[in-house]
Amino acid sequence: MSTDPVPPAPTTAPASTPPHPRAALHARLLVWFDVHRRDLPWRAATATPWGVLVSEIMLQQTPVVRVEGPWTAWLERWPTPASLAAAPTDEVLRAWGRLGYPRRALRLQQCAAAIVERHDGVVPTAEADLLALPGVGSYTAAAVTAFAHGRRAVVLDTNVRRVLGRLTAGTALPRPHLTQEETRRADALVPGDDATSARWNIAVMELGALVCTARSPRCDDCPVRDLCAWRAAGYPADEHAAARRTQAWHGTDRQVRGRLMAALRDATGPLTREELVAVAGSGDEQAHRSLDSLVADGLVSGDAESFVLGR
């Protein structure tokens, strides 16, 4: 079955790609954002830079609806980098719960410790300093620069890359990996002043989340549809579909690791290797391999036969 987006059929397809006046894009999209923006807790005026950083880590590969509750509980428990840095690792992993990719929880705690050690417990404002923190990549550093500190940055997550790719390059979906050309085009569109650039970044992101979605874009609701190169080209299919195929979830080591982590989170004491193999729901070889990989990642610790969550 094809997973290509199925947009509404265009009534007319212009023969050539329309121009992209920056002023029109900025004005229309920012007006649209003011009306349609979601009320998310990490966007509130009371949200701290630390709260924004936590949200960005939690939102990596995880939908907003699954993050809102855990984010609120996390900030109530660990409202500062110093409080998280001092927390026991097993408590951090239990609080992470079922957000997925639990190594993110360890990286976030390591990030908190680095902020305490290098920046006196205050989330740094310089993008280069953010990028040097454990677990912080180029997207997260740019997002915190823009959304926590209100400074100009080029924020490129999946939603932004998809919107800008359709608008400026006429591509259905971006390449699996970010390119220098994408970054250059995005930088050229980001407004020059700090306040407007921060709003622009989040507005483009919001358009991608709510309207210009991957599979079912609502092109009739798009405020800049007449400036869209993808629409002008007649909505060509995803040219990178073959490179985007991923392994099914069922039966993978990731699934087994998740079961093992869930059992250890719920346990009141250590579990034996035999008990963990029993809950893995897989063959013995895969269960042992998955358990050993959790130990190697620092998510689980213990001796040869008894294991607990954390280090």
PDB file of C-alpha atoms in Angstrom:
ATOM      1  CA  MET A   1       0.000   0.000   0.000  1.00  0.00           C
ATOM      2  CA  SER A   2       1.345   3.417  -0.913  1.00  0.00           C
ATOM      3  CA  THR A   3       2.105   5.844   1.903  1.00  0.00           C
ATOM      4  CA  ASP A   4       2.449   8.841  -0.391  1.00  0.00           C
ATOM      5  CA  PRO A   5       0.416  11.886   0.644  1.00  0.00           C
ATOM      6  CA  VAL A   6      -2.968  12.097  -1.060  1.00  0.00           C
ATOM      7  CA  PRO A   7      -3.741  15.828  -1.379  1.00  0.00           C
ATOM      8  CA  PRO A   8      -6.898  17.222  -2.916  1.00  0.00           C
ATOM      9  CA  ALA A   9      -6.744  17.238  -6.699  1.00  0.00           C
ATOM     10  CA  PRO A  10      -5.732  20.679  -7.971  1.00  0.00           C
ATOM     11  CA  THR A  11      -8.272  22.508 -10.063  1.00  0.00           C
ATOM     12  CA  THR A  12      -5.499  24.034 -12.138  1.00  0.00           C
ATOM     13  CA  ALA A  13      -1.777  23.404 -12.208  1.00  0.00           C
ATOM     14  CA  PRO A  14       0.266  26.484 -13.082  1.00  0.00           C
ATOM     15  CA  ALA A  15       2.842  25.806 -15.759  1.00  0.00           C
ATOM     16  CA  SER A  16       5.716  27.242 -13.764  1.00  0.00           C
ATOM     17  CA  THR A  17       6.775  27.494 -10.141  1.00  0.00           C
ATOM     18  CA  PRO A  18       5.381  30.673  -8.552  1.00  0.00           C
ATOM     19  CA  PRO A  19       7.664  33.182  -6.849  1.00  0.00           C
ATOM     20  CA  HIS A  20       8.188  33.137  -3.092  1.00  0.00           C
ATOM     21  CA  PRO A  21       8.093  36.681  -1.796  1.00  0.00           C
ATOM     22  CA  ARG A  22       9.377  36.534   1.740  1.00  0.00           C
ATOM     23  CA  ALA A  23       7.156  39.347   2.927  1.00  0.00           C
ATOM     24  CA  ALA A  24       3.969  37.600   1.785  1.00  0.00           C
ATOM     25  CA  LEU A  25       5.042  34.295   3.323  1.00  0.00           C
ATOM     26  CA  HIS A  26       5.892  35.928   6.630  1.00  0.00           C
ATOM     27  CA  ALA A  27       2.779  38.067   6.856  1.00  0.00           C
ATOM     28  CA  ARG A  28       0.264  35.382   5.933  1.00  0.00           C
ATOM     29  CA  LEU A  29       1.781  32.577   7.947  1.00  0.00           C
ATOM     30  CA  LEU A  30       2.223  34.677  11.095  1.00  0.00           C
ATOM     31  CA  VAL A  31      -1.396  35.873  10.921  1.00  0.00           C
ATOM     32  CA  TRP A  32      -2.536  32.257  10.467  1.00  0.00           C
ATOM     33  CA  PHE A  33      -0.420  31.177  13.446  1.00  0.00           C
ATOM     34  CA  ASP A  34      -1.890  33.820  15.722  1.00  0.00           C
ATOM     35  CA  VAL A  35      -5.349  32.356  15.046  1.00  0.00           C
ATOM     36  CA  HIS A  36      -4.603  28.631  14.963  1.00  0.00           C
ATOM     37  CA  ARG A  37      -1.695  28.083  17.363  1.00  0.00           C
ATOM     38  CA  ARG A  38      -2.130  25.312  19.927  1.00  0.00           C
ATOM     39  CA  ASP A  39      -2.065  26.167  23.614  1.00  0.00           C
ATOM     40  CA  LEU A  40       0.846  23.982  24.726  1.00  0.00           C
ATOM     41  CA  PRO A  41       2.330  24.314  28.235  1.00  0.00           C
ATOM     42  CA  TRP A  42       5.936  24.755  27.106  1.00  0.00           C
ATOM     43  CA  ARG A  43       4.816  27.747  25.021  1.00  0.00           C
ATOM     44  CA  ALA A  44       3.292  29.554  27.987  1.00  0.00           C
ATOM     45  CA  ALA A  45       4.871  32.801  29.154  1.00  0.00           C
ATOM     46  CA  THR A  46       5.646  31.067  32.455  1.00  0.00           C
ATOM     47  CA  ALA A  47       7.667  28.287  30.817  1.00  0.00           C
ATOM     48  CA  THR A  48      11.355  28.433  31.715  1.00  0.00           C
ATOM     49  CA  PRO A  49      14.263  27.783  29.334  1.00  0.00           C
ATOM     50  CA  TRP A  50      14.780  24.512  31.236  1.00  0.00           C
ATOM     51  CA  GLY A  51      11.126  23.601  30.628  1.00  0.00           C
ATOM     52  CA  VAL A  52      11.526  24.311  26.917  1.00  0.00           C
ATOM     53  CA  LEU A  53      14.670  22.167  26.762  1.00  0.00           C
ATOM     54  CA  VAL A  54      12.893  19.290  28.527  1.00  0.00           C
ATOM     55  CA  SER A  55       9.978  19.545  26.088  1.00  0.00           C
ATOM     56  CA  GLU A  56      12.277  19.416  23.074  1.00  0.00           C
ATOM     57  CA  ILE A  57      13.999  16.266  24.336  1.00  0.00           C
ATOM     58  CA  MET A  58      10.675  14.599  25.151  1.00  0.00           C
ATOM     59  CA  LEU A  59       9.152  15.528  21.792  1.00  0.00           C
ATOM     60  CA  GLN A  60      11.886  13.801  19.807  1.00  0.00           C
ATOM     61  CA  GLN A  61      10.067  11.002  17.924  1.00  0.00           C
ATOM     62  CA  THR A  62       7.113  11.286  20.323  1.00  0.00           C
ATOM     63  CA  PRO A  63       3.709  12.908  19.586  1.00  0.00           C
ATOM     64  CA  VAL A  64       2.624  16.009  21.505  1.00  0.00           C
ATOM     65  CA  VAL A  65      -0.388  14.229  23.009  1.00  0.00           C
ATOM     66  CA  ARG A  66       1.892  11.736  24.782  1.00  0.00           C
ATOM     67  CA  VAL A  67       4.239  14.415  26.121  1.00  0.00           C
ATOM     68  CA  GLU A  68       1.987  16.994  27.788  1.00  0.00           C
ATOM     69  CA  GLY A  69       1.233  14.986  30.955  1.00  0.00           C
ATOM     70  CA  PRO A  70       4.761  13.623  31.528  1.00  0.00           C
ATOM     71  CA  TRP A  71       6.267  17.078  30.838  1.00  0.00           C
ATOM     72  CA  THR A  72       4.104  18.703  33.522  1.00  0.00           C
ATOM     73  CA  ALA A  73       4.872  15.970  36.059  1.00  0.00           C
ATOM     74  CA  TRP A  74       8.597  16.106  35.235  1.00  0.00           C
ATOM     75  CA  LEU A  75       8.827  19.872  35.786  1.00  0.00           C
ATOM     76  CA  GLU A  76       6.905  19.618  39.048  1.00  0.00           C
ATOM     77  CA  ARG A  77       9.398  17.040  40.262  1.00  0.00           C
ATOM     78  CA  TRP A  78      12.589  18.465  38.757  1.00  0.00           C
ATOM     79  CA  PRO A  79      11.995  22.172  38.043  1.00  0.00           C
ATOM     80  CA  THR A  80      15.691  22.968  37.554  1.00  0.00           C
ATOM     81  CA  PRO A  81      18.718  21.307  35.971  1.00  0.00           C
ATOM     82  CA  ALA A  82      20.273  20.988  39.442  1.00  0.00           C
ATOM     83  CA  SER A  83      17.308  19.026  40.796  1.00  0.00           C
ATOM     84  CA  LEU A  84      17.419  16.529  37.918  1.00  0.00           C
ATOM     85  CA  ALA A  85      21.195  16.197  38.049  1.00  0.00           C
ATOM     86  CA  ALA A  86      20.949  15.141  41.704  1.00  0.00           C
ATOM     87  CA  ALA A  87      18.140  12.591  41.174  1.00  0.00           C
ATOM     88  CA  PRO A  88      18.725   8.814  41.327  1.00  0.00           C
ATOM     89  CA  THR A  89      18.897   7.374  37.819  1.00  0.00           C
ATOM     90  CA  ASP A  90      16.287   4.695  38.496  1.00  0.00           C
ATOM     91  CA  GLU A  91      13.783   7.383  39.514  1.00  0.00           C
ATOM     92  CA  VAL A  92      14.518   9.323  36.331  1.00  0.00           C
ATOM     93  CA  LEU A  93      13.896   6.248  34.178  1.00  0.00           C
ATOM     94  CA  ARG A  94      10.672   5.423  36.023  1.00  0.00           C
ATOM     95  CA  ALA A  95       9.435   8.988  35.552  1.00  0.00           C
ATOM     96  CA  TRP A  96      10.238   8.738  31.831  1.00  0.00           C
ATOM     97  CA  GLY A  97       7.724   5.898  31.754  1.00  0.00           C
ATOM     98  CA  ARG A  98       6.461   4.912  28.326  1.00  0.00           C
ATOM     99  CA  LEU A  99       7.678   7.915  26.344  1.00  0.00           C
ATOM    100  CA  GLY A 100       9.975   5.594  24.427  1.00  0.00           C
ATOM    101  CA  TYR A 101      13.692   5.741  23.607  1.00  0.00           C
ATOM    102  CA  PRO A 102      14.631   5.809  27.320  1.00  0.00           C
ATOM    103  CA  ARG A 103      18.232   6.708  26.533  1.00  0.00           C
ATOM    104  CA  ARG A 104      16.835  10.200  26.083  1.00  0.00           C
ATOM    105  CA  ALA A 105      16.139  10.271  29.829  1.00  0.00           C
ATOM    106  CA  LEU A 106      19.775   9.454  30.598  1.00  0.00           C
ATOM    107  CA  ARG A 107      20.989  12.069  28.111  1.00  0.00           C
ATOM    108  CA  LEU A 108      18.672  14.649  29.672  1.00  0.00           C
ATOM    109  CA  GLN A 109      20.092  13.941  33.117  1.00  0.00           C
ATOM    110  CA  GLN A 110      23.631  14.149  31.740  1.00  0.00           C
ATOM    111  CA  CYS A 111      22.645  17.421  30.065  1.00  0.00           C
ATOM    112  CA  ALA A 112      21.361  18.754  33.398  1.00  0.00           C
ATOM    113  CA  ALA A 113      24.629  17.814  35.097  1.00  0.00           C
ATOM    114  CA  ALA A 114      26.609  19.592  32.381  1.00  0.00           C
ATOM    115  CA  ILE A 115      24.475  22.736  32.764  1.00  0.00           C
ATOM    116  CA  VAL A 116      25.177  22.719  36.497  1.00  0.00           C
ATOM    117  CA  GLU A 117      28.896  22.149  35.997  1.00  0.00           C
ATOM    118  CA  ARG A 118      29.522  24.495  33.065  1.00  0.00           C
ATOM    119  CA  HIS A 119      26.814  27.162  33.383  1.00  0.00           C
ATOM    120  CA  ASP A 120      26.008  27.410  37.102  1.00  0.00           C
ATOM    121  CA  GLY A 121      22.686  25.633  36.622  1.00  0.00           C
ATOM    122  CA  VAL A 122      21.358  28.088  34.015  1.00  0.00           C
ATOM    123  CA  VAL A 123      20.428  26.933  30.500  1.00  0.00           C
ATOM    124  CA  PRO A 124      22.918  28.736  28.219  1.00  0.00           C
ATOM    125  CA  THR A 125      21.743  31.230  25.623  1.00  0.00           C
ATOM    126  CA  ALA A 126      24.449  30.756  23.001  1.00  0.00           C
ATOM    127  CA  GLU A 127      23.571  28.148  20.397  1.00  0.00           C
ATOM    128  CA  ALA A 128      27.144  26.839  20.389  1.00  0.00           C
ATOM    129  CA  ASP A 129      27.014  26.286  24.166  1.00  0.00           C
ATOM    130  CA  LEU A 130      23.702  24.446  23.828  1.00  0.00           C
ATOM    131  CA  LEU A 131      25.091  22.268  21.045  1.00  0.00           C
ATOM    132  CA  ALA A 132      27.981  21.241  23.313  1.00  0.00           C
ATOM    133  CA  LEU A 133      25.609  19.769  25.921  1.00  0.00           C
ATOM    134  CA  PRO A 134      25.115  15.959  26.059  1.00  0.00           C
ATOM    135  CA  GLY A 135      22.132  14.790  24.042  1.00  0.00           C
ATOM    136  CA  VAL A 136      21.604  18.159  22.332  1.00  0.00           C
ATOM    137  CA  GLY A 137      21.831  18.102  18.548  1.00  0.00           C
ATOM    138  CA  SER A 138      21.573  20.884  15.997  1.00  0.00           C
ATOM    139  CA  TYR A 139      17.767  20.905  15.948  1.00  0.00           C
ATOM    140  CA  THR A 140      17.383  21.021  19.745  1.00  0.00           C
ATOM    141  CA  ALA A 141      20.037  23.731  20.127  1.00  0.00           C
ATOM    142  CA  ALA A 142      18.299  25.879  17.512  1.00  0.00           C
ATOM    143  CA  ALA A 143      14.847  25.246  19.011  1.00  0.00           C
ATOM    144  CA  VAL A 144      15.931  26.267  22.516  1.00  0.00           C
ATOM    145  CA  THR A 145      17.685  29.336  21.099  1.00  0.00           C
ATOM    146  CA  ALA A 146      14.476  30.378  19.331  1.00  0.00           C
ATOM    147  CA  PHE A 147      11.705  29.237  21.666  1.00  0.00           C
ATOM    148  CA  ALA A 148      13.334  29.624  25.082  1.00  0.00           C
ATOM    149  CA  HIS A 149      15.508  32.684  24.461  1.00  0.00           C
ATOM    150  CA  GLY A 150      13.653  34.363  21.575  1.00  0.00           C
ATOM    151  CA  ARG A 151      16.756  34.639  19.415  1.00  0.00           C
ATOM    152  CA  ARG A 152      17.214  34.109  15.694  1.00  0.00           C
ATOM    153  CA  ALA A 153      17.957  30.516  14.731  1.00  0.00           C
ATOM    154  CA  VAL A 154      17.256  28.136  11.854  1.00  0.00           C
ATOM    155  CA  VAL A 155      14.944  25.504  13.343  1.00  0.00           C
ATOM    156  CA  LEU A 156      14.599  22.420  11.142  1.00  0.00           C
ATOM    157  CA  ASP A 157      12.518  19.554  12.472  1.00  0.00           C
ATOM    158  CA  THR A 158      10.538  17.104  10.317  1.00  0.00           C
ATOM    159  CA  ASN A 159       7.519  19.384  10.085  1.00  0.00           C
ATOM    160  CA  VAL A 160       9.537  22.447   9.097  1.00  0.00           C
ATOM    161  CA  ARG A 161      11.582  20.526   6.542  1.00  0.00           C
ATOM    162  CA  ARG A 162       8.406  19.166   4.940  1.00  0.00           C
ATOM    163  CA  VAL A 163       6.690  22.569   4.730  1.00  0.00           C
ATOM    164  CA  LEU A 164       9.728  24.364   3.344  1.00  0.00           C
ATOM    165  CA  GLY A 165      10.486  21.548   0.938  1.00  0.00           C
ATOM    166  CA  ARG A 166       6.993  21.762  -0.512  1.00  0.00           C
ATOM    167  CA  LEU A 167       6.953  25.547  -0.597  1.00  0.00           C
ATOM    168  CA  THR A 168      10.388  26.181  -2.077  1.00  0.00           C
ATOM    169  CA  ALA A 169      11.541  22.969  -3.782  1.00  0.00           C
ATOM    170  CA  GLY A 170       8.291  21.280  -4.820  1.00  0.00           C
ATOM    171  CA  THR A 171       9.152  18.022  -3.056  1.00  0.00           C
ATOM    172  CA  ALA A 172       6.487  15.899  -1.365  1.00  0.00           C
ATOM    173  CA  LEU A 173       8.690  14.908   1.559  1.00  0.00           C
ATOM    174  CA  PRO A 174      12.274  15.793   2.469  1.00  0.00           C
ATOM    175  CA  ARG A 175      15.240  13.499   2.103  1.00  0.00           C
ATOM    176  CA  PRO A 176      15.843  11.143   5.050  1.00  0.00           C
ATOM    177  CA  HIS A 177      18.818  13.278   6.099  1.00  0.00           C
ATOM    178  CA  LEU A 178      19.133  17.054   6.284  1.00  0.00           C
ATOM    179  CA  THR A 179      21.160  18.618   3.471  1.00  0.00           C
ATOM    180  CA  GLN A 180      23.186  21.813   3.298  1.00  0.00           C
ATOM    181  CA  GLU A 181      20.898  23.101   0.557  1.00  0.00           C
ATOM    182  CA  GLU A 182      17.848  22.690   2.830  1.00  0.00           C
ATOM    183  CA  THR A 183      19.604  24.607   5.579  1.00  0.00           C
ATOM    184  CA  ARG A 184      20.597  27.361   3.155  1.00  0.00           C
ATOM    185  CA  ARG A 185      17.040  27.762   1.833  1.00  0.00           C
ATOM    186  CA  ALA A 186      15.598  27.759   5.350  1.00  0.00           C
ATOM    187  CA  ASP A 187      18.110  30.352   6.556  1.00  0.00           C
ATOM    188  CA  ALA A 188      17.183  32.624   3.648  1.00  0.00           C
ATOM    189  CA  LEU A 189      13.539  32.589   4.772  1.00  0.00           C
ATOM    190  CA  VAL A 190      14.076  33.184   8.502  1.00  0.00           C
ATOM    191  CA  PRO A 191      13.393  36.864   9.346  1.00  0.00           C
ATOM    192  CA  GLY A 192      16.388  38.881  10.431  1.00  0.00           C
ATOM    193  CA  ASP A 193      15.118  40.164  13.779  1.00  0.00           C
ATOM    194  CA  ASP A 194      14.988  37.936  16.834  1.00  0.00           C
ATOM    195  CA  ALA A 195      11.323  38.295  17.809  1.00  0.00           C
ATOM    196  CA  THR A 196       9.875  37.725  14.336  1.00  0.00           C
ATOM    197  CA  SER A 197      12.281  34.889  13.544  1.00  0.00           C
ATOM    198  CA  ALA A 198      11.220  32.967  16.660  1.00  0.00           C
ATOM    199  CA  ARG A 199       7.549  33.342  15.729  1.00  0.00           C
ATOM    200  CA  TRP A 200       8.282  32.363  12.109  1.00  0.00           C
ATOM    201  CA  ASN A 201      10.021  29.152  13.164  1.00  0.00           C
ATOM    202  CA  ILE A 202       7.179  28.032  15.373  1.00  0.00           C
ATOM    203  CA  ALA A 203       4.548  29.105  12.832  1.00  0.00           C
ATOM    204  CA  VAL A 204       6.110  26.961  10.096  1.00  0.00           C
ATOM    205  CA  MET A 205       6.324  24.067  12.548  1.00  0.00           C
ATOM    206  CA  GLU A 206       2.660  24.504  13.471  1.00  0.00           C
ATOM    207  CA  LEU A 207       1.582  24.589   9.831  1.00  0.00           C
ATOM    208  CA  GLY A 208       3.356  21.274   9.299  1.00  0.00           C
ATOM    209  CA  ALA A 209       1.734  19.724  12.359  1.00  0.00           C
ATOM    210  CA  LEU A 210      -1.817  20.904  11.659  1.00  0.00           C
ATOM    211  CA  VAL A 211      -2.222  21.498   7.909  1.00  0.00           C
ATOM    212  CA  CYS A 212       0.765  20.519   5.765  1.00  0.00           C
ATOM    213  CA  THR A 213       0.923  17.007   7.210  1.00  0.00           C
ATOM    214  CA  ALA A 214       2.875  14.118   5.724  1.00  0.00           C
ATOM    215  CA  ARG A 215       0.030  11.851   4.637  1.00  0.00           C
ATOM    216  CA  SER A 216      -3.136  13.937   4.424  1.00  0.00           C
ATOM    217  CA  PRO A 217      -2.264  17.588   3.800  1.00  0.00           C
ATOM    218  CA  ARG A 218      -5.223  19.978   3.942  1.00  0.00           C
ATOM    219  CA  CYS A 219      -4.075  22.184   1.088  1.00  0.00           C
ATOM    220  CA  ASP A 220      -7.371  24.097   0.865  1.00  0.00           C
ATOM    221  CA  ASP A 221      -6.757  25.367   4.427  1.00  0.00           C
ATOM    222  CA  CYS A 222      -3.170  26.472   3.795  1.00  0.00           C
ATOM    223  CA  PRO A 223      -2.638  30.251   4.009  1.00  0.00           C
ATOM    224  CA  VAL A 224       0.233  30.144   1.489  1.00  0.00           C
ATOM    225  CA  ARG A 225      -1.095  27.540  -0.951  1.00  0.00           C
ATOM    226  CA  ASP A 226      -0.774  29.879  -3.943  1.00  0.00           C
ATOM    227  CA  LEU A 227       2.960  30.193  -3.206  1.00  0.00           C
ATOM    228  CA  CYS A 228       3.543  26.433  -2.951  1.00  0.00           C
ATOM    229  CA  ALA A 229       5.913  24.925  -5.527  1.00  0.00           C
ATOM    230  CA  TRP A 230       4.624  21.406  -4.780  1.00  0.00           C
ATOM    231  CA  ARG A 231       1.052  22.460  -5.587  1.00  0.00           C
ATOM    232  CA  ALA A 232       2.241  24.280  -8.686  1.00  0.00           C
ATOM    233  CA  ALA A 233       3.987  21.125  -9.891  1.00  0.00           C
ATOM    234  CA  GLY A 234       0.829  19.032  -9.533  1.00  0.00           C
ATOM    235  CA  TYR A 235       1.732  17.336  -6.217  1.00  0.00           C
ATOM    236  CA  PRO A 236       4.513  14.963  -7.386  1.00  0.00           C
ATOM    237  CA  ALA A 237       4.981  11.781  -5.346  1.00  0.00           C
ATOM    238  CA  ASP A 238       7.696  11.207  -2.738  1.00  0.00           C
ATOM    239  CA  GLU A 239      10.882  10.639  -4.698  1.00  0.00           C
ATOM    240  CA  HIS A 240      12.727   9.352  -1.622  1.00  0.00           C
ATOM    241  CA  ALA A 241      10.160   6.724  -0.595  1.00  0.00           C
ATOM    242  CA  ALA A 242      12.512   3.788  -1.146  1.00  0.00           C
ATOM    243  CA  ALA A 243      15.127   5.251   1.197  1.00  0.00           C
ATOM    244  CA  ARG A 244      12.503   5.872   3.869  1.00  0.00           C
ATOM    245  CA  ARG A 245      11.331   2.298   4.444  1.00  0.00           C
ATOM    246  CA  THR A 246      11.752   1.243   8.063  1.00  0.00           C
ATOM    247  CA  GLN A 247      11.707  -2.042   9.917  1.00  0.00           C
ATOM    248  CA  ALA A 248       8.384  -3.156  11.372  1.00  0.00           C
ATOM    249  CA  TRP A 249       8.051  -2.773  15.148  1.00  0.00           C
ATOM    250  CA  HIS A 250       6.680  -6.239  15.941  1.00  0.00           C
ATOM    251  CA  GLY A 251       9.359  -8.772  16.794  1.00  0.00           C
ATOM    252  CA  THR A 252      12.254  -6.296  16.908  1.00  0.00           C
ATOM    253  CA  ASP A 253      14.848  -5.934  19.648  1.00  0.00           C
ATOM    254  CA  ARG A 254      13.324  -2.515  20.370  1.00  0.00           C
ATOM    255  CA  GLN A 255      10.019  -4.154  21.225  1.00  0.00           C
ATOM    256  CA  VAL A 256      11.712  -6.680  23.503  1.00  0.00           C
ATOM    257  CA  ARG A 257      13.783  -3.938  25.176  1.00  0.00           C
ATOM    258  CA  GLY A 258      10.565  -2.061  25.851  1.00  0.00           C
ATOM    259  CA  ARG A 259       9.028  -5.088  27.559  1.00  0.00           C
ATOM    260  CA  LEU A 260      12.112  -5.575  29.714  1.00  0.00           C
ATOM    261  CA  MET A 261      12.167  -1.909  30.721  1.00  0.00           C
ATOM    262  CA  ALA A 262       8.453  -2.016  31.584  1.00  0.00           C
ATOM    263  CA  ALA A 263       8.975  -5.052  33.824  1.00  0.00           C
ATOM    264  CA  LEU A 264      11.880  -3.393  35.637  1.00  0.00           C
ATOM    265  CA  ARG A 265       9.962  -0.113  36.062  1.00  0.00           C
ATOM    266  CA  ASP A 266       7.081  -1.969  37.702  1.00  0.00           C
ATOM    267  CA  ALA A 267       9.236  -4.229  39.879  1.00  0.00           C
ATOM    268  CA  THR A 268       9.614  -3.542  43.600  1.00  0.00           C
ATOM    269  CA  GLY A 269      13.036  -5.183  43.667  1.00  0.00           C
ATOM    270  CA  PRO A 270      15.634  -6.866  41.453  1.00  0.00           C
ATOM    271  CA  LEU A 271      14.528  -9.301  38.759  1.00  0.00           C
ATOM    272  CA  THR A 272      16.532 -12.320  37.750  1.00  0.00           C
ATOM    273  CA  ARG A 273      17.683 -12.951  34.205  1.00  0.00           C
ATOM    274  CA  GLU A 274      15.318 -15.922  34.075  1.00  0.00           C
ATOM    275  CA  GLU A 275      12.353 -13.722  35.088  1.00  0.00           C
ATOM    276  CA  LEU A 276      13.247 -11.130  32.489  1.00  0.00           C
ATOM    277  CA  VAL A 277      13.645 -13.713  29.730  1.00  0.00           C
ATOM    278  CA  ALA A 278      10.183 -14.977  30.616  1.00  0.00           C
ATOM    279  CA  VAL A 279       8.534 -11.557  30.198  1.00  0.00           C
ATOM    280  CA  ALA A 280      10.455 -10.741  27.001  1.00  0.00           C
ATOM    281  CA  GLY A 281       7.963 -12.669  24.875  1.00  0.00           C
ATOM    282  CA  SER A 282      10.651 -13.716  22.411  1.00  0.00           C
ATOM    283  CA  GLY A 283      13.212 -16.407  21.860  1.00  0.00           C
ATOM    284  CA  ASP A 284      15.889 -16.816  24.529  1.00  0.00           C
ATOM    285  CA  GLU A 285      18.677 -15.549  22.271  1.00  0.00           C
ATOM    286  CA  GLN A 286      16.841 -12.292  21.482  1.00  0.00           C
ATOM    287  CA  ALA A 287      15.847 -11.816  25.134  1.00  0.00           C
ATOM    288  CA  HIS A 288      19.455 -12.218  26.356  1.00  0.00           C
ATOM    289  CA  ARG A 289      20.761  -9.944  23.594  1.00  0.00           C
ATOM    290  CA  SER A 290      18.197  -7.253  24.384  1.00  0.00           C
ATOM    291  CA  LEU A 291      18.890  -7.402  28.117  1.00  0.00           C
ATOM    292  CA  ASP A 292      22.639  -7.182  27.576  1.00  0.00           C
ATOM    293  CA  SER A 293      22.148  -4.168  25.293  1.00  0.00           C
ATOM    294  CA  LEU A 294      20.151  -2.383  28.029  1.00  0.00           C
ATOM    295  CA  VAL A 295      23.033  -2.982  30.432  1.00  0.00           C
ATOM    296  CA  ALA A 296      25.530  -1.695  27.868  1.00  0.00           C
ATOM    297  CA  ASP A 297      23.415   1.465  27.396  1.00  0.00           C
ATOM    298  CA  GLY A 298      23.380   2.162  31.142  1.00  0.00           C
ATOM    299  CA  LEU A 299      19.619   1.707  31.406  1.00  0.00           C
ATOM    300  CA  VAL A 300      19.873  -1.456  33.511  1.00  0.00           C
ATOM    301  CA  SER A 301      22.478  -2.644  35.988  1.00  0.00           C
ATOM    302  CA  GLY A 302      23.205  -5.741  38.042  1.00  0.00           C
ATOM    303  CA  ASP A 303      25.366  -8.814  38.289  1.00  0.00           C
ATOM    304  CA  ALA A 304      25.140 -11.804  35.992  1.00  0.00           C
ATOM    305  CA  GLU A 305      21.754 -12.952  37.273  1.00  0.00           C
ATOM    306  CA  SER A 306      20.027 -10.045  39.089  1.00  0.00           C
ATOM    307  CA  PHE A 307      19.013  -6.758  37.488  1.00  0.00           C
ATOM    308  CA  VAL A 308      17.523  -3.387  38.435  1.00  0.00           C
ATOM    309  CA  LEU A 309      16.588  -0.233  36.574  1.00  0.00           C
ATOM    310  CA  GLY A 310      19.310   2.396  36.221  1.00  0.00           C
ATOM    311  CA  ARG A 311      22.962   2.301  37.141  1.00  0.00           C
TER     312      ARG A 311
END
